[in-house]
PDB file of C-alpha atoms in Angstrom:
ATOM      1  CA  MET A   1    -108.741 -47.278   7.051  1.00 57.00           C
ATOM      2  CA  SER A   2    -109.616 -50.241   4.511  1.00 86.00           C
ATOM      3  CA  TRP A   3    -107.172 -52.752   4.644  1.00 86.00           C
ATOM      4  CA  THR A   4    -106.953 -52.446   0.389  1.00 91.00           C
ATOM      5  CA  ILE A   5    -105.752 -49.130   0.861  1.00 94.00           C
ATOM      6  CA  LEU A   6    -103.298 -50.154   2.862  1.00 94.00           C
ATOM      7  CA  PHE A   7    -102.174 -52.546   0.341  1.00 95.00           C
ATOM      8  CA  LEU A   8    -102.293 -50.124  -2.939  1.00 95.00           C
ATOM      9  CA  ALA A   9    -100.737 -47.488  -0.661  1.00 96.00           C
ATOM     10  CA  ALA A  10     -98.143 -50.401   0.505  1.00 96.00           C
ATOM     11  CA  PHE A  11     -97.410 -51.555  -3.337  1.00 96.00           C
ATOM     12  CA  LEU A  12     -97.073 -47.695  -4.252  1.00 96.00           C
ATOM     13  CA  ALA A  13     -94.479 -46.934  -2.043  1.00 96.00           C
ATOM     14  CA  GLY A  14     -92.267 -50.076  -3.397  1.00 95.00           C
ATOM     15  CA  LEU A  15     -92.507 -49.283  -6.959  1.00 95.00           C
ATOM     16  CA  ALA A  16     -92.023 -45.283  -6.077  1.00 95.00           C
ATOM     17  CA  LEU A  17     -89.140 -46.806  -4.044  1.00 92.00           C
ATOM     18  CA  ALA A  18     -88.028 -48.886  -6.921  1.00 92.00           C
ATOM     19  CA  VAL A  19     -87.942 -46.541  -9.368  1.00 92.00           C
ATOM     20  CA  HIS A  20     -85.677 -44.060  -7.371  1.00 89.00           C
ATOM     21  CA  SER A  21     -83.234 -47.575  -6.976  1.00 85.00           C
ATOM     22  CA  MET A  22     -83.876 -47.633 -10.694  1.00 85.00           C
ATOM     23  CA  LEU A  23     -82.775 -44.137 -11.226  1.00 84.00           C
ATOM     24  CA  LEU A  24     -80.396 -43.045  -8.833  1.00 78.00           C
ATOM     25  CA  GLY A  25     -78.626 -46.300  -7.340  1.00 71.00           C
ATOM     26  CA  VAL A  26     -77.692 -47.726  -4.542  1.00 64.00           C
ATOM     27  CA  GLU A  27     -74.633 -47.263  -4.220  1.00 59.00           C
ATOM     28  CA  ARG A  28     -75.058 -43.950  -1.758  1.00 58.00           C
ATOM     29  CA  TRP A  29     -77.137 -45.852   0.338  1.00 56.00           C
ATOM     30  CA  ARG A  30     -74.105 -47.426   2.500  1.00 54.00           C
ATOM     31  CA  ARG A  31     -74.179 -47.913   6.748  1.00 54.00           C
ATOM     32  CA  LYS A  32     -71.908 -45.576   8.401  1.00 60.00           C
ATOM     33  CA  LYS A  33     -69.151 -47.252   9.068  1.00 60.00           C
ATOM     34  CA  SER A  34     -69.313 -49.862   6.017  1.00 60.00           C
ATOM     35  CA  SER A  35     -67.121 -49.335   2.893  1.00 60.00           C
ATOM     36  CA  LYS A  36     -69.397 -50.708   0.524  1.00 64.00           C
ATOM     37  CA  PRO A  37     -73.924 -51.301   0.648  1.00 63.00           C
ATOM     38  CA  SER A  38     -75.707 -53.548   2.681  1.00 69.00           C
ATOM     39  CA  PRO A  39     -77.526 -56.491   0.716  1.00 70.00           C
ATOM     40  CA  VAL A  40     -80.039 -56.568   3.395  1.00 76.00           C
ATOM     41  CA  PHE A  41     -81.327 -53.198   4.214  1.00 77.00           C
ATOM     42  CA  ASN A  42     -80.959 -50.571   1.261  1.00 82.00           C
ATOM     43  CA  PRO A  43     -83.985 -49.410  -0.562  1.00 86.00           C
ATOM     44  CA  PRO A  44     -84.069 -52.206  -3.749  1.00 89.00           C
ATOM     45  CA  THR A  45     -84.890 -55.148  -0.841  1.00 90.00           C
ATOM     46  CA  ALA A  46     -87.652 -52.588   0.555  1.00 92.00           C
ATOM     47  CA  ALA A  47     -89.075 -51.722  -2.380  1.00 94.00           C
ATOM     48  CA  ALA A  48     -89.157 -55.860  -3.054  1.00 95.00           C
ATOM     49  CA  LEU A  49     -91.233 -56.108   0.110  1.00 95.00           C
ATOM     50  CA  GLY A  50     -93.526 -53.659  -0.280  1.00 96.00           C
ATOM     51  CA  ILE A  51     -94.582 -54.047  -3.904  1.00 96.00           C
ATOM     52  CA  GLY A  52     -94.950 -58.109  -2.357  1.00 96.00           C
ATOM     53  CA  PHE A  53     -96.814 -57.219   0.558  1.00 97.00           C
ATOM     54  CA  GLY A  54     -99.068 -54.313  -1.059  1.00 96.00           C
ATOM     55  CA  ALA A  55     -99.564 -56.646  -4.874  1.00 96.00           C
ATOM     56  CA  THR A  56    -100.387 -59.922  -2.763  1.00 96.00           C
ATOM     57  CA  GLY A  57    -102.187 -58.389  -0.344  1.00 95.00           C
ATOM     58  CA  TYR A  58    -104.933 -56.378  -2.858  1.00 96.00           C
ATOM     59  CA  LEU A  59    -105.338 -59.292  -5.000  1.00 95.00           C
ATOM     60  CA  VAL A  60    -106.131 -61.804  -1.887  1.00 95.00           C
ATOM     61  CA  SER A  61    -108.548 -59.087  -0.224  1.00 93.00           C
ATOM     62  CA  THR A  62    -110.415 -58.208  -3.520  1.00 92.00           C
ATOM     63  CA  ARG A  63    -110.100 -61.692  -5.206  1.00 92.00           C
ATOM     64  CA  SER A  64    -111.109 -64.044  -2.436  1.00 91.00           C
ATOM     65  CA  GLY A  65    -113.473 -64.419   0.814  1.00 87.00           C
ATOM     66  CA  LEU A  66    -110.664 -65.115   3.407  1.00 91.00           C
ATOM     67  CA  GLY A  67    -110.236 -63.409   6.710  1.00 91.00           C
ATOM     68  CA  TRP A  68    -108.255 -60.793   7.447  1.00 91.00           C
ATOM     69  CA  PRO A  69    -105.988 -62.745   9.360  1.00 93.00           C
ATOM     70  CA  TRP A  70    -104.389 -65.059   6.651  1.00 95.00           C
ATOM     71  CA  ILE A  71    -104.958 -62.338   4.043  1.00 95.00           C
ATOM     72  CA  LEU A  72    -101.977 -59.860   5.966  1.00 95.00           C
ATOM     73  CA  LEU A  73    -100.283 -63.402   6.711  1.00 96.00           C
ATOM     74  CA  ILE A  74    -100.119 -64.761   2.994  1.00 96.00           C
ATOM     75  CA  SER A  75     -99.424 -60.591   2.011  1.00 96.00           C
ATOM     76  CA  LEU A  76     -96.556 -60.775   4.743  1.00 96.00           C
ATOM     77  CA  ALA A  77     -95.348 -64.326   3.423  1.00 97.00           C
ATOM     78  CA  ALA A  78     -95.470 -63.183   0.153  1.00 97.00           C
ATOM     79  CA  GLY A  79     -93.382 -59.574   0.646  1.00 96.00           C
ATOM     80  CA  VAL A  80     -90.883 -61.690   3.296  1.00 95.00           C
ATOM     81  CA  ALA A  81     -90.353 -64.064  -0.289  1.00 96.00           C
ATOM     82  CA  GLY A  82     -89.606 -61.034  -2.359  1.00 94.00           C
ATOM     83  CA  MET A  83     -87.125 -59.316  -0.024  1.00 94.00           C
ATOM     84  CA  THR A  84     -84.988 -62.284   0.219  1.00 94.00           C
ATOM     85  CA  GLY A  85     -84.901 -63.137  -3.915  1.00 92.00           C
ATOM     86  CA  MET A  86     -83.945 -59.337  -3.694  1.00 90.00           C
ATOM     87  CA  ILE A  87     -81.641 -59.952  -0.829  1.00 88.00           C
ATOM     88  CA  ILE A  88     -79.725 -63.098  -3.162  1.00 88.00           C
ATOM     89  CA  LEU A  89     -80.225 -60.918  -6.600  1.00 85.00           C
ATOM     90  CA  MET A  90     -78.413 -57.672  -4.672  1.00 81.00           C
ATOM     91  CA  ALA A  91     -75.417 -60.091  -2.558  1.00 78.00           C
ATOM     92  CA  ARG A  92     -74.718 -62.512  -5.687  1.00 79.00           C
ATOM     93  CA  TRP A  93     -74.857 -59.953  -8.050  1.00 76.00           C
ATOM     94  CA  ALA A  94     -75.153 -56.376  -7.825  1.00 65.00           C
ATOM     95  CA  LEU A  95     -73.040 -55.614  -4.789  1.00 63.00           C
ATOM     96  CA  ARG A  96     -70.346 -58.120  -5.669  1.00 62.00           C
ATOM     97  CA  ALA A  97     -66.616 -57.273  -5.390  1.00 58.00           C
ATOM     98  CA  PRO A  98     -64.644 -56.656  -8.783  1.00 54.00           C
ATOM     99  CA  VAL A  99     -63.111 -59.473 -10.096  1.00 53.00           C
ATOM    100  CA  ASN A 100     -59.955 -57.310 -11.259  1.00 50.00           C
ATOM    101  CA  GLN A 101     -59.241 -54.147  -8.838  1.00 47.00           C
ATOM    102  CA  GLU A 102     -57.243 -52.481 -11.470  1.00 49.00           C
ATOM    103  CA  SER A 103     -60.025 -52.735 -14.748  1.00 47.00           C
ATOM    104  CA  MET A 104     -62.017 -51.576 -11.840  1.00 46.00           C
ATOM    105  CA  ASP A 105     -60.142 -48.147 -11.175  1.00 54.00           C
ATOM    106  CA  ASP A 106     -58.831 -48.218 -15.469  1.00 52.00           C
ATOM    107  CA  GLU A 107     -63.103 -47.819 -15.738  1.00 56.00           C
ATOM    108  CA  ALA A 108     -63.072 -45.816 -13.434  1.00 66.00           C
ATOM    109  CA  ILE A 109     -60.681 -43.191 -14.288  1.00 73.00           C
ATOM    110  CA  HIS A 110     -60.838 -43.629 -18.269  1.00 78.00           C
ATOM    111  CA  GLY A 111     -62.317 -39.791 -19.683  1.00 83.00           C
ATOM    112  CA  GLN A 112     -61.342 -37.889 -15.422  1.00 86.00           C
ATOM    113  CA  ILE A 113     -60.556 -34.348 -16.338  1.00 88.00           C
ATOM    114  CA  ALA A 114     -56.931 -34.568 -14.620  1.00 91.00           C
ATOM    115  CA  VAL A 115     -54.267 -31.127 -14.464  1.00 93.00           C
ATOM    116  CA  VAL A 116     -50.489 -32.328 -15.450  1.00 93.00           C
ATOM    117  CA  THR A 117     -48.789 -31.314 -12.310  1.00 93.00           C
ATOM    118  CA  LYS A 118     -45.225 -32.362 -13.444  1.00 92.00           C
ATOM    119  CA  THR A 119     -43.954 -31.844 -17.032  1.00 91.00           C
ATOM    120  CA  ILE A 120     -44.583 -34.422 -19.516  1.00 90.00           C
ATOM    121  CA  THR A 121     -42.041 -35.079 -21.883  1.00 88.00           C
ATOM    122  CA  GLU A 122     -41.090 -37.660 -24.669  1.00 86.00           C
ATOM    123  CA  MET A 123     -38.409 -39.811 -22.622  1.00 86.00           C
ATOM    124  CA  ASP A 124     -39.640 -39.286 -18.960  1.00 86.00           C
ATOM    125  CA  PRO A 125     -43.675 -39.684 -17.767  1.00 88.00           C
ATOM    126  CA  GLY A 126     -45.119 -36.632 -15.966  1.00 90.00           C
ATOM    127  CA  GLU A 127     -47.502 -36.593 -12.964  1.00 93.00           C
ATOM    128  CA  ILE A 128     -51.078 -35.723 -13.394  1.00 93.00           C
ATOM    129  CA  THR A 129     -53.433 -35.118 -10.172  1.00 92.00           C
ATOM    130  CA  TYR A 130     -57.263 -35.392 -10.526  1.00 88.00           C
ATOM    131  CA  SER A 131     -60.138 -36.001  -8.051  1.00 84.00           C
ATOM    132  CA  SER A 132     -62.339 -38.879  -7.386  1.00 76.00           C
ATOM    133  CA  TRP A 133     -64.691 -40.066  -5.104  1.00 69.00           C
ATOM    134  CA  GLY A 134     -64.041 -36.876  -2.834  1.00 74.00           C
ATOM    135  CA  ALA A 135     -60.224 -37.948  -2.612  1.00 80.00           C
ATOM    136  CA  THR A 136     -57.320 -36.065  -4.366  1.00 86.00           C
ATOM    137  CA  HIS A 137     -55.181 -39.205  -6.727  1.00 85.00           C
ATOM    138  CA  THR A 138     -51.474 -38.329  -8.503  1.00 90.00           C
ATOM    139  CA  VAL A 139     -50.570 -40.896 -10.829  1.00 90.00           C
ATOM    140  CA  ARG A 140     -47.031 -41.478 -13.714  1.00 92.00           C
ATOM    141  CA  ALA A 141     -48.030 -39.988 -17.407  1.00 92.00           C
ATOM    142  CA  ARG A 142     -47.378 -39.897 -20.628  1.00 91.00           C
ATOM    143  CA  SER A 143     -49.051 -38.380 -23.464  1.00 91.00           C
ATOM    144  CA  VAL A 144     -50.801 -40.162 -26.113  1.00 88.00           C
ATOM    145  CA  ASP A 145     -49.271 -39.229 -29.502  1.00 86.00           C
ATOM    146  CA  GLY A 146     -45.798 -39.083 -26.996  1.00 83.00           C
ATOM    147  CA  SER A 147     -46.088 -35.287 -27.631  1.00 88.00           C
ATOM    148  CA  PRO A 148     -44.670 -33.462 -24.249  1.00 88.00           C
ATOM    149  CA  ILE A 149     -47.159 -31.567 -21.654  1.00 90.00           C
ATOM    150  CA  HIS A 150     -46.987 -28.709 -19.679  1.00 89.00           C
ATOM    151  CA  ALA A 151     -47.406 -28.198 -15.952  1.00 91.00           C
ATOM    152  CA  GLU A 152     -50.839 -26.675 -15.226  1.00 90.00           C
ATOM    153  CA  THR A 153     -52.573 -28.320 -18.621  1.00 90.00           C
ATOM    154  CA  GLU A 154     -56.090 -29.855 -18.390  1.00 92.00           C
ATOM    155  CA  VAL A 155     -55.572 -33.138 -20.111  1.00 92.00           C
ATOM    156  CA  VAL A 156     -58.096 -36.246 -20.147  1.00 91.00           C
ATOM    157  CA  ILE A 157     -56.843 -39.660 -19.097  1.00 90.00           C
ATOM    158  CA  GLU A 158     -57.345 -42.248 -21.469  1.00 89.00           C
ATOM    159  CA  THR A 159     -56.052 -45.472 -20.300  1.00 86.00           C
ATOM    160  CA  LEU A 160     -54.397 -46.092 -16.631  1.00 85.00           C
ATOM    161  CA  GLU A 161     -51.089 -49.225 -17.942  1.00 83.00           C
ATOM    162  CA  ASP A 162     -49.094 -50.508 -15.404  1.00 82.00           C
ATOM    163  CA  GLY A 163     -49.702 -46.690 -12.642  1.00 83.00           C
ATOM    164  CA  ILE A 164     -49.479 -44.751 -15.824  1.00 88.00           C
ATOM    165  CA  ALA A 165     -52.171 -42.965 -16.947  1.00 88.00           C
ATOM    166  CA  ARG A 166     -52.171 -41.908 -21.286  1.00 90.00           C
ATOM    167  CA  VAL A 167     -53.025 -38.660 -21.801  1.00 92.00           C
ATOM    168  CA  GLU A 168     -54.116 -36.181 -24.286  1.00 92.00           C
ATOM    169  CA  PRO A 169     -54.562 -32.369 -23.948  1.00 91.00           C
ATOM    170  CA  TRP A 170     -58.458 -31.389 -22.993  1.00 89.00           C
ATOM    171  CA  SER A 171     -57.756 -28.532 -25.391  1.00 87.00           C
ATOM    172  CA  VAL A 172     -57.583 -31.116 -28.827  1.00 84.00           C
ATOM    173  CA  VAL A 173     -60.241 -32.917 -27.264  1.00 84.00           C
ATOM    174  CA  GLU A 174     -62.303 -30.448 -26.856  1.00 84.00           C
ATOM    175  CA  GLN A 175     -61.639 -29.375 -30.046  1.00 83.00           C
ATOM    176  CA  ARG A 176     -63.359 -33.028 -31.188  1.00 81.00           C
ATOM    177  CA  LEU A 177     -66.219 -32.924 -29.967  1.00 74.00           C
TER     178      LEU A 177
END
């Protein structure tokens, strides 16, 4: 097998993995016992290694008169440099912890469908239940416009403020769509 074919295959595999990561994200790629993805072992870093190794190896092998050991060494160094850059990018920017967990929770449930489990009245907050990421959550809730909402009604969560969700009946939201 020709070295140029190996370099092109590595480049194309890295490119395909980069597109896959771009379309599907990296949150799925977690170690078994970890709550967050690894900045070192994930598809974007493997893609950077493949792209750096393949592109540099192909260019050096077709454009220079260096021997194969040097070409392999240079392309490996470029691949490792690309992977190192991606590790730094992933660790410092893409996979960093949220600044404020409450704001992240609010963003995560905005627009979420829930079911009223305890009737919401004008005076007293009721209770809603919704499912997210395989877990069921229950929070206190008030109507957006202050109107009562009966139990077993499907609602849409608008905001979450001070542990109380502001909700609107799904039937009202559906009419606007």
